[in-house]
């Protein structure tokens, strides 16, 4: 973690615990947040409007990242088992093992931008290298989780990878659905872009000592990105759900404006 930022004494005065409580409506909203975009992408693909379908698929993947990101920190308001199974389901829909990503993401919080931080491997690259690194990134995350993860993590990772194999096999050889084939291909491409969009964008030009990440203050950008880029706020208080990060941002601006305005989208 970035020493000077994470241990700033002013952070003790920031109220954040109340933001961790979600209402039933909040929980339902988080569970369904990606569904409209998935349905829209399927519908557009069915009518072969692939240009527009790609936009809907991008938004679905963004919302899916929000869901699993909150699940990594058990911050959706479900039971612990509920969070685990949500990651399992999204592993199939988005491809890959979300428990493998969770393992690396929690290490990212403990060792932000340090050598042990495998998740942030693309952060120190130029943007074009981060894009080229994309196909390697998911492989690296899965390999690290299977090498260094606990037995529990490894069981989930193997289960999710097996589920992926079964799901992709059914799509390609049984269902005979062009829409599902489109979805699998697009999700594969999206996974190859996460090193750039989910990591490089929020950590490039940051350093271990002072800047732990970038944040956002433009309201329009915040709305269209579903609050996913309040990244400094997330690192400072990782158990605060994404839907409450904009509130946390206002509180931090009052107490520690220098920490949250140095690197802004």
PDB file of C-alpha atoms in Angstrom:
ATOM      1  CA  UNK A   1       0.000   0.000   0.000  1.00  0.00           C
ATOM      2  CA  UNK A   2       1.081   3.592  -0.507  1.00  0.00           C
ATOM      3  CA  UNK A   3       2.507   4.477   2.881  1.00  0.00           C
ATOM      4  CA  UNK A   4       1.897   8.228   3.059  1.00  0.00           C
ATOM      5  CA  UNK A   5      -1.689   8.024   1.815  1.00  0.00           C
ATOM      6  CA  UNK A   6      -2.946   4.981   3.691  1.00  0.00           C
ATOM      7  CA  UNK A   7      -1.582   6.189   7.027  1.00  0.00           C
ATOM      8  CA  UNK A   8      -2.711   9.793   6.750  1.00  0.00           C
ATOM      9  CA  UNK A   9      -4.070  10.599  10.256  1.00  0.00           C
ATOM     10  CA  UNK A  10      -6.853  12.728   8.796  1.00  0.00           C
ATOM     11  CA  UNK A  11      -8.559   9.608   7.451  1.00  0.00           C
ATOM     12  CA  UNK A  12      -9.548   8.626  10.992  1.00  0.00           C
ATOM     13  CA  UNK A  13     -12.064  11.462  11.041  1.00  0.00           C
ATOM     14  CA  UNK A  14     -13.836  10.328   7.874  1.00  0.00           C
ATOM     15  CA  UNK A  15     -17.205   8.695   8.550  1.00  0.00           C
ATOM     16  CA  UNK A  16     -17.572   5.604   6.347  1.00  0.00           C
ATOM     17  CA  UNK A  17     -19.056   2.704   8.297  1.00  0.00           C
ATOM     18  CA  UNK A  18     -22.637   3.875   7.758  1.00  0.00           C
ATOM     19  CA  UNK A  19     -22.053   3.625   4.012  1.00  0.00           C
ATOM     20  CA  UNK A  20     -21.494  -0.129   4.246  1.00  0.00           C
ATOM     21  CA  UNK A  21     -25.154  -0.783   5.062  1.00  0.00           C
ATOM     22  CA  UNK A  22     -27.342  -1.520   2.056  1.00  0.00           C
ATOM     23  CA  UNK A  23     -31.121  -1.616   1.967  1.00  0.00           C
ATOM     24  CA  UNK A  24     -32.976  -4.515   0.377  1.00  0.00           C
ATOM     25  CA  UNK A  25     -33.653  -2.296  -2.641  1.00  0.00           C
ATOM     26  CA  UNK A  26     -29.921  -1.544  -2.875  1.00  0.00           C
ATOM     27  CA  UNK A  27     -29.093  -5.257  -2.859  1.00  0.00           C
ATOM     28  CA  UNK A  28     -31.675  -6.043  -5.543  1.00  0.00           C
ATOM     29  CA  UNK A  29     -30.391  -3.128  -7.592  1.00  0.00           C
ATOM     30  CA  UNK A  30     -26.826  -4.410  -7.400  1.00  0.00           C
ATOM     31  CA  UNK A  31     -27.855  -7.931  -8.359  1.00  0.00           C
ATOM     32  CA  UNK A  32     -29.809  -6.727 -11.403  1.00  0.00           C
ATOM     33  CA  UNK A  33     -27.609  -3.830 -12.499  1.00  0.00           C
ATOM     34  CA  UNK A  34     -26.043  -5.692 -15.410  1.00  0.00           C
ATOM     35  CA  UNK A  35     -29.181  -7.522 -16.555  1.00  0.00           C
ATOM     36  CA  UNK A  36     -30.701  -4.819 -18.814  1.00  0.00           C
ATOM     37  CA  UNK A  37     -27.437  -4.473 -20.729  1.00  0.00           C
ATOM     38  CA  UNK A  38     -27.156  -8.250 -21.156  1.00  0.00           C
ATOM     39  CA  UNK A  39     -30.715  -8.496 -22.453  1.00  0.00           C
ATOM     40  CA  UNK A  40     -30.130  -5.527 -24.772  1.00  0.00           C
ATOM     41  CA  UNK A  41     -26.913  -7.020 -26.136  1.00  0.00           C
ATOM     42  CA  UNK A  42     -28.660 -10.334 -26.793  1.00  0.00           C
ATOM     43  CA  UNK A  43     -31.558  -8.593 -28.512  1.00  0.00           C
ATOM     44  CA  UNK A  44     -29.342  -6.481 -30.747  1.00  0.00           C
ATOM     45  CA  UNK A  45     -27.178  -9.486 -31.616  1.00  0.00           C
ATOM     46  CA  UNK A  46     -30.294 -11.514 -32.447  1.00  0.00           C
ATOM     47  CA  UNK A  47     -31.266  -8.869 -35.022  1.00  0.00           C
ATOM     48  CA  UNK A  48     -27.640  -8.762 -36.216  1.00  0.00           C
ATOM     49  CA  UNK A  49     -27.120  -5.180 -35.080  1.00  0.00           C
ATOM     50  CA  UNK A  50     -23.626  -6.047 -33.945  1.00  0.00           C
ATOM     51  CA  UNK A  51     -22.238  -2.510 -33.868  1.00  0.00           C
ATOM     52  CA  UNK A  52     -24.801  -1.479 -31.262  1.00  0.00           C
ATOM     53  CA  UNK A  53     -24.659  -4.885 -29.576  1.00  0.00           C
ATOM     54  CA  UNK A  54     -20.957  -4.304 -28.866  1.00  0.00           C
ATOM     55  CA  UNK A  55     -21.809  -1.123 -26.967  1.00  0.00           C
ATOM     56  CA  UNK A  56     -24.404  -2.945 -24.881  1.00  0.00           C
ATOM     57  CA  UNK A  57     -21.964  -5.805 -24.251  1.00  0.00           C
ATOM     58  CA  UNK A  58     -19.318  -3.325 -23.104  1.00  0.00           C
ATOM     59  CA  UNK A  59     -21.765  -1.818 -20.631  1.00  0.00           C
ATOM     60  CA  UNK A  60     -22.778  -5.282 -19.428  1.00  0.00           C
ATOM     61  CA  UNK A  61     -19.141  -6.166 -18.804  1.00  0.00           C
ATOM     62  CA  UNK A  62     -18.591  -2.868 -16.968  1.00  0.00           C
ATOM     63  CA  UNK A  63     -21.585  -3.523 -14.710  1.00  0.00           C
ATOM     64  CA  UNK A  64     -20.464  -7.129 -14.260  1.00  0.00           C
ATOM     65  CA  UNK A  65     -17.072  -5.865 -13.113  1.00  0.00           C
ATOM     66  CA  UNK A  66     -18.856  -3.661 -10.603  1.00  0.00           C
ATOM     67  CA  UNK A  67     -20.794  -6.667  -9.293  1.00  0.00           C
ATOM     68  CA  UNK A  68     -17.815  -8.989  -8.937  1.00  0.00           C
ATOM     69  CA  UNK A  69     -15.650  -6.186  -7.566  1.00  0.00           C
ATOM     70  CA  UNK A  70     -18.128  -5.664  -4.742  1.00  0.00           C
ATOM     71  CA  UNK A  71     -18.374  -9.436  -4.307  1.00  0.00           C
ATOM     72  CA  UNK A  72     -14.580  -9.656  -3.894  1.00  0.00           C
ATOM     73  CA  UNK A  73     -14.993  -7.515  -0.772  1.00  0.00           C
ATOM     74  CA  UNK A  74     -18.283  -9.156   0.310  1.00  0.00           C
ATOM     75  CA  UNK A  75     -19.956  -5.771  -0.074  1.00  0.00           C
ATOM     76  CA  UNK A  76     -23.231  -6.475  -1.888  1.00  0.00           C
ATOM     77  CA  UNK A  77     -25.290  -7.217   1.196  1.00  0.00           C
ATOM     78  CA  UNK A  78     -25.551 -10.983   0.700  1.00  0.00           C
ATOM     79  CA  UNK A  79     -24.386 -13.759   2.983  1.00  0.00           C
ATOM     80  CA  UNK A  80     -20.781 -14.835   2.495  1.00  0.00           C
ATOM     81  CA  UNK A  81     -21.982 -17.910   0.619  1.00  0.00           C
ATOM     82  CA  UNK A  82     -24.192 -15.678  -1.526  1.00  0.00           C
ATOM     83  CA  UNK A  83     -21.163 -13.638  -2.577  1.00  0.00           C
ATOM     84  CA  UNK A  84     -19.230 -16.808  -3.415  1.00  0.00           C
ATOM     85  CA  UNK A  85     -22.011 -18.134  -5.638  1.00  0.00           C
ATOM     86  CA  UNK A  86     -22.488 -14.759  -7.301  1.00  0.00           C
ATOM     87  CA  UNK A  87     -18.813 -14.876  -8.298  1.00  0.00           C
ATOM     88  CA  UNK A  88     -19.348 -18.410  -9.597  1.00  0.00           C
ATOM     89  CA  UNK A  89     -22.319 -17.397 -11.762  1.00  0.00           C
ATOM     90  CA  UNK A  90     -20.536 -14.343 -13.148  1.00  0.00           C
ATOM     91  CA  UNK A  91     -17.491 -16.501 -13.874  1.00  0.00           C
ATOM     92  CA  UNK A  92     -19.620 -18.390 -16.381  1.00  0.00           C
ATOM     93  CA  UNK A  93     -21.383 -15.364 -17.848  1.00  0.00           C
ATOM     94  CA  UNK A  94     -18.223 -13.223 -18.115  1.00  0.00           C
ATOM     95  CA  UNK A  95     -15.757 -16.122 -18.616  1.00  0.00           C
ATOM     96  CA  UNK A  96     -12.802 -17.015 -16.406  1.00  0.00           C
ATOM     97  CA  UNK A  97     -12.611 -17.592 -12.666  1.00  0.00           C
ATOM     98  CA  UNK A  98     -13.726 -14.642 -10.570  1.00  0.00           C
ATOM     99  CA  UNK A  99     -12.289 -16.296  -7.472  1.00  0.00           C
ATOM    100  CA  UNK A 100      -8.890 -16.210  -9.173  1.00  0.00           C
ATOM    101  CA  UNK A 101      -9.371 -12.510  -9.821  1.00  0.00           C
ATOM    102  CA  UNK A 102     -10.546 -12.018  -6.227  1.00  0.00           C
ATOM    103  CA  UNK A 103      -7.380 -13.635  -4.870  1.00  0.00           C
ATOM    104  CA  UNK A 104      -5.189 -11.281  -6.874  1.00  0.00           C
ATOM    105  CA  UNK A 105      -7.390  -8.265  -6.164  1.00  0.00           C
ATOM    106  CA  UNK A 106      -7.152  -8.674  -2.395  1.00  0.00           C
ATOM    107  CA  UNK A 107      -3.375  -9.048  -2.763  1.00  0.00           C
ATOM    108  CA  UNK A 108      -3.477  -5.856  -4.816  1.00  0.00           C
ATOM    109  CA  UNK A 109      -4.980  -4.050  -1.835  1.00  0.00           C
ATOM    110  CA  UNK A 110      -2.349  -5.428   0.536  1.00  0.00           C
ATOM    111  CA  UNK A 111       0.603  -4.760  -1.773  1.00  0.00           C
ATOM    112  CA  UNK A 112      -0.646  -1.932  -3.991  1.00  0.00           C
ATOM    113  CA  UNK A 113       1.877  -1.257  -6.802  1.00  0.00           C
ATOM    114  CA  UNK A 114       4.553  -3.353  -5.091  1.00  0.00           C
ATOM    115  CA  UNK A 115       6.388  -6.264  -6.693  1.00  0.00           C
ATOM    116  CA  UNK A 116       3.878  -8.758  -5.229  1.00  0.00           C
ATOM    117  CA  UNK A 117       0.987  -6.920  -6.862  1.00  0.00           C
ATOM    118  CA  UNK A 118       0.329  -9.111  -9.905  1.00  0.00           C
ATOM    119  CA  UNK A 119      -2.966  -7.379 -10.668  1.00  0.00           C
ATOM    120  CA  UNK A 120      -1.214  -4.046 -11.245  1.00  0.00           C
ATOM    121  CA  UNK A 121       1.366  -5.510 -13.644  1.00  0.00           C
ATOM    122  CA  UNK A 122       0.125  -3.304 -16.501  1.00  0.00           C
ATOM    123  CA  UNK A 123       0.017  -0.086 -14.449  1.00  0.00           C
ATOM    124  CA  UNK A 124       3.661   0.777 -15.084  1.00  0.00           C
ATOM    125  CA  UNK A 125       3.450   0.137 -18.827  1.00  0.00           C
ATOM    126  CA  UNK A 126       2.740   2.652 -21.603  1.00  0.00           C
ATOM    127  CA  UNK A 127      -0.901   2.460 -22.680  1.00  0.00           C
ATOM    128  CA  UNK A 128      -0.134   0.514 -25.850  1.00  0.00           C
ATOM    129  CA  UNK A 129       1.871  -2.102 -23.957  1.00  0.00           C
ATOM    130  CA  UNK A 130      -1.003  -2.471 -21.486  1.00  0.00           C
ATOM    131  CA  UNK A 131      -3.280  -3.250 -24.435  1.00  0.00           C
ATOM    132  CA  UNK A 132      -0.846  -5.785 -25.888  1.00  0.00           C
ATOM    133  CA  UNK A 133      -0.407  -7.322 -22.447  1.00  0.00           C
ATOM    134  CA  UNK A 134      -4.150  -7.948 -22.329  1.00  0.00           C
ATOM    135  CA  UNK A 135      -4.312 -11.611 -23.437  1.00  0.00           C
ATOM    136  CA  UNK A 136      -1.520 -12.541 -21.015  1.00  0.00           C
ATOM    137  CA  UNK A 137      -3.174 -10.831 -18.048  1.00  0.00           C
ATOM    138  CA  UNK A 138      -6.015 -13.331 -17.342  1.00  0.00           C
ATOM    139  CA  UNK A 139      -3.567 -16.222 -17.667  1.00  0.00           C
ATOM    140  CA  UNK A 140      -1.246 -14.572 -15.141  1.00  0.00           C
ATOM    141  CA  UNK A 141      -4.093 -14.018 -12.665  1.00  0.00           C
ATOM    142  CA  UNK A 142      -5.265 -17.620 -12.877  1.00  0.00           C
ATOM    143  CA  UNK A 143      -1.744 -19.021 -12.650  1.00  0.00           C
ATOM    144  CA  UNK A 144      -0.996 -16.905  -9.565  1.00  0.00           C
ATOM    145  CA  UNK A 145      -4.211 -17.944  -7.819  1.00  0.00           C
ATOM    146  CA  UNK A 146      -3.567 -21.629  -8.512  1.00  0.00           C
ATOM    147  CA  UNK A 147       0.050 -21.321  -7.370  1.00  0.00           C
ATOM    148  CA  UNK A 148      -0.337 -19.173  -4.268  1.00  0.00           C
ATOM    149  CA  UNK A 149      -3.991 -19.478  -3.331  1.00  0.00           C
ATOM    150  CA  UNK A 150      -5.404 -21.478  -0.442  1.00  0.00           C
ATOM    151  CA  UNK A 151      -7.110 -24.841  -0.945  1.00  0.00           C
ATOM    152  CA  UNK A 152     -10.481 -23.099  -0.783  1.00  0.00           C
ATOM    153  CA  UNK A 153      -9.519 -20.646  -3.524  1.00  0.00           C
ATOM    154  CA  UNK A 154      -8.098 -23.412  -5.692  1.00  0.00           C
ATOM    155  CA  UNK A 155     -11.312 -25.436  -5.387  1.00  0.00           C
ATOM    156  CA  UNK A 156     -13.376 -22.469  -6.533  1.00  0.00           C
ATOM    157  CA  UNK A 157     -10.983 -21.686  -9.383  1.00  0.00           C
ATOM    158  CA  UNK A 158     -11.013 -25.252 -10.684  1.00  0.00           C
ATOM    159  CA  UNK A 159     -14.802 -25.419 -10.367  1.00  0.00           C
ATOM    160  CA  UNK A 160     -15.246 -22.155 -12.262  1.00  0.00           C
ATOM    161  CA  UNK A 161     -12.810 -23.142 -15.006  1.00  0.00           C
ATOM    162  CA  UNK A 162     -14.590 -26.489 -15.417  1.00  0.00           C
ATOM    163  CA  UNK A 163     -17.921 -24.667 -15.594  1.00  0.00           C
ATOM    164  CA  UNK A 164     -16.407 -22.444 -18.299  1.00  0.00           C
ATOM    165  CA  UNK A 165     -15.331 -25.453 -20.340  1.00  0.00           C
ATOM    166  CA  UNK A 166     -18.805 -26.998 -20.086  1.00  0.00           C
ATOM    167  CA  UNK A 167     -20.534 -23.687 -20.885  1.00  0.00           C
ATOM    168  CA  UNK A 168     -18.352 -22.893 -23.908  1.00  0.00           C
ATOM    169  CA  UNK A 169     -18.711 -26.482 -25.171  1.00  0.00           C
ATOM    170  CA  UNK A 170     -22.502 -26.243 -24.967  1.00  0.00           C
ATOM    171  CA  UNK A 171     -22.527 -22.886 -26.748  1.00  0.00           C
ATOM    172  CA  UNK A 172     -20.226 -23.979 -29.546  1.00  0.00           C
ATOM    173  CA  UNK A 173     -21.445 -27.533 -30.153  1.00  0.00           C
ATOM    174  CA  UNK A 174     -24.942 -27.998 -28.692  1.00  0.00           C
ATOM    175  CA  UNK A 175     -27.101 -24.858 -28.513  1.00  0.00           C
ATOM    176  CA  UNK A 176     -26.558 -23.714 -32.117  1.00  0.00           C
ATOM    177  CA  UNK A 177     -27.169 -20.099 -31.115  1.00  0.00           C
ATOM    178  CA  UNK A 178     -25.346 -17.299 -32.929  1.00  0.00           C
ATOM    179  CA  UNK A 179     -26.293 -14.922 -30.121  1.00  0.00           C
ATOM    180  CA  UNK A 180     -24.567 -17.047 -27.484  1.00  0.00           C
ATOM    181  CA  UNK A 181     -21.532 -17.555 -29.727  1.00  0.00           C
ATOM    182  CA  UNK A 182     -21.354 -13.771 -30.137  1.00  0.00           C
ATOM    183  CA  UNK A 183     -21.577 -13.313 -26.371  1.00  0.00           C
ATOM    184  CA  UNK A 184     -18.787 -15.808 -25.616  1.00  0.00           C
ATOM    185  CA  UNK A 185     -16.484 -14.213 -28.194  1.00  0.00           C
ATOM    186  CA  UNK A 186     -17.137 -10.701 -26.915  1.00  0.00           C
ATOM    187  CA  UNK A 187     -16.603 -11.724 -23.291  1.00  0.00           C
ATOM    188  CA  UNK A 188     -13.288 -13.332 -24.265  1.00  0.00           C
ATOM    189  CA  UNK A 189     -12.197 -10.087 -25.925  1.00  0.00           C
ATOM    190  CA  UNK A 190     -13.389  -8.082 -22.907  1.00  0.00           C
ATOM    191  CA  UNK A 191     -11.318 -10.221 -20.564  1.00  0.00           C
ATOM    192  CA  UNK A 192      -8.285  -9.477 -22.732  1.00  0.00           C
ATOM    193  CA  UNK A 193      -8.926  -5.746 -22.318  1.00  0.00           C
ATOM    194  CA  UNK A 194      -9.190  -5.680 -18.509  1.00  0.00           C
ATOM    195  CA  UNK A 195      -5.448  -5.061 -18.046  1.00  0.00           C
ATOM    196  CA  UNK A 196      -5.997  -1.736 -19.793  1.00  0.00           C
ATOM    197  CA  UNK A 197      -9.509  -0.651 -18.832  1.00  0.00           C
ATOM    198  CA  UNK A 198      -9.714  -2.037 -15.278  1.00  0.00           C
ATOM    199  CA  UNK A 199      -6.089  -1.576 -14.175  1.00  0.00           C
ATOM    200  CA  UNK A 200      -4.044   0.788 -16.327  1.00  0.00           C
ATOM    201  CA  UNK A 201      -6.726   3.499 -16.426  1.00  0.00           C
ATOM    202  CA  UNK A 202      -6.881   3.814 -12.632  1.00  0.00           C
ATOM    203  CA  UNK A 203      -3.225   3.247 -11.744  1.00  0.00           C
ATOM    204  CA  UNK A 204      -0.997   4.543 -14.535  1.00  0.00           C
ATOM    205  CA  UNK A 205       1.571   7.144 -13.487  1.00  0.00           C
ATOM    206  CA  UNK A 206       0.867   6.345  -9.826  1.00  0.00           C
ATOM    207  CA  UNK A 207       3.579   5.346  -7.391  1.00  0.00           C
ATOM    208  CA  UNK A 208       4.032   3.299  -4.244  1.00  0.00           C
ATOM    209  CA  UNK A 209       4.836   6.219  -1.969  1.00  0.00           C
ATOM    210  CA  UNK A 210       2.131   8.815  -2.618  1.00  0.00           C
ATOM    211  CA  UNK A 211      -0.487   8.218  -5.360  1.00  0.00           C
ATOM    212  CA  UNK A 212      -2.278   4.915  -4.916  1.00  0.00           C
ATOM    213  CA  UNK A 213      -4.643   5.487  -7.793  1.00  0.00           C
ATOM    214  CA  UNK A 214      -6.792   7.845  -9.814  1.00  0.00           C
ATOM    215  CA  UNK A 215     -10.256   9.049  -9.005  1.00  0.00           C
ATOM    216  CA  UNK A 216     -13.139  10.782 -10.757  1.00  0.00           C
ATOM    217  CA  UNK A 217     -15.023  13.995 -10.094  1.00  0.00           C
ATOM    218  CA  UNK A 218     -16.813  14.641 -13.372  1.00  0.00           C
ATOM    219  CA  UNK A 219     -20.462  13.799 -12.658  1.00  0.00           C
ATOM    220  CA  UNK A 220     -21.281  12.757 -16.223  1.00  0.00           C
ATOM    221  CA  UNK A 221     -18.272  10.428 -16.424  1.00  0.00           C
ATOM    222  CA  UNK A 222     -19.208   9.030 -13.037  1.00  0.00           C
ATOM    223  CA  UNK A 223     -22.760   8.234 -14.165  1.00  0.00           C
ATOM    224  CA  UNK A 224     -21.804   6.529 -17.432  1.00  0.00           C
ATOM    225  CA  UNK A 225     -19.050   4.535 -15.679  1.00  0.00           C
ATOM    226  CA  UNK A 226     -21.415   3.418 -12.889  1.00  0.00           C
ATOM    227  CA  UNK A 227     -19.145   4.946 -10.199  1.00  0.00           C
ATOM    228  CA  UNK A 228     -16.395   2.467 -11.078  1.00  0.00           C
ATOM    229  CA  UNK A 229     -13.604   5.047 -11.135  1.00  0.00           C
ATOM    230  CA  UNK A 230     -13.737   6.372  -7.581  1.00  0.00           C
ATOM    231  CA  UNK A 231     -10.596   4.319  -7.180  1.00  0.00           C
ATOM    232  CA  UNK A 232      -8.676   6.257  -4.530  1.00  0.00           C
ATOM    233  CA  UNK A 233     -11.801   6.150  -2.397  1.00  0.00           C
ATOM    234  CA  UNK A 234     -12.076   2.408  -2.907  1.00  0.00           C
ATOM    235  CA  UNK A 235      -8.478   1.806  -1.868  1.00  0.00           C
ATOM    236  CA  UNK A 236      -8.852   3.908   1.252  1.00  0.00           C
ATOM    237  CA  UNK A 237     -12.110   2.214   2.314  1.00  0.00           C
ATOM    238  CA  UNK A 238     -12.454  -1.015   0.284  1.00  0.00           C
ATOM    239  CA  UNK A 239     -15.553  -2.357   2.052  1.00  0.00           C
ATOM    240  CA  UNK A 240     -17.693   0.630   1.042  1.00  0.00           C
ATOM    241  CA  UNK A 241     -20.003  -0.551  -1.781  1.00  0.00           C
ATOM    242  CA  UNK A 242     -19.569   1.073  -5.182  1.00  0.00           C
ATOM    243  CA  UNK A 243     -23.020   2.655  -5.058  1.00  0.00           C
ATOM    244  CA  UNK A 244     -21.927   4.667  -1.997  1.00  0.00           C
ATOM    245  CA  UNK A 245     -18.486   5.763  -3.228  1.00  0.00           C
ATOM    246  CA  UNK A 246     -19.737   9.094  -4.566  1.00  0.00           C
ATOM    247  CA  UNK A 247     -20.919   9.935  -1.034  1.00  0.00           C
ATOM    248  CA  UNK A 248     -17.573   8.866   0.404  1.00  0.00           C
ATOM    249  CA  UNK A 249     -15.848  11.067  -2.189  1.00  0.00           C
ATOM    250  CA  UNK A 250     -17.682  14.154  -0.912  1.00  0.00           C
ATOM    251  CA  UNK A 251     -16.666  13.358   2.666  1.00  0.00           C
ATOM    252  CA  UNK A 252     -13.042  12.845   1.687  1.00  0.00           C
ATOM    253  CA  UNK A 253     -13.001  16.123  -0.253  1.00  0.00           C
ATOM    254  CA  UNK A 254     -13.881  17.945   2.946  1.00  0.00           C
ATOM    255  CA  UNK A 255     -11.231  16.251   5.074  1.00  0.00           C
ATOM    256  CA  UNK A 256      -8.403  15.303   2.692  1.00  0.00           C
ATOM    257  CA  UNK A 257      -8.916  17.172  -0.606  1.00  0.00           C
ATOM    258  CA  UNK A 258      -5.257  16.845  -1.552  1.00  0.00           C
ATOM    259  CA  UNK A 259      -5.476  13.043  -1.512  1.00  0.00           C
ATOM    260  CA  UNK A 260      -8.412  12.850  -3.885  1.00  0.00           C
ATOM    261  CA  UNK A 261      -7.752  15.696  -6.327  1.00  0.00           C
ATOM    262  CA  UNK A 262      -4.166  15.141  -7.391  1.00  0.00           C
ATOM    263  CA  UNK A 263      -4.973  12.493  -9.997  1.00  0.00           C
ATOM    264  CA  UNK A 264      -8.499  12.999 -11.303  1.00  0.00           C
ATOM    265  CA  UNK A 265     -10.205  11.775 -14.467  1.00  0.00           C
TER     266      UNK A 265
END
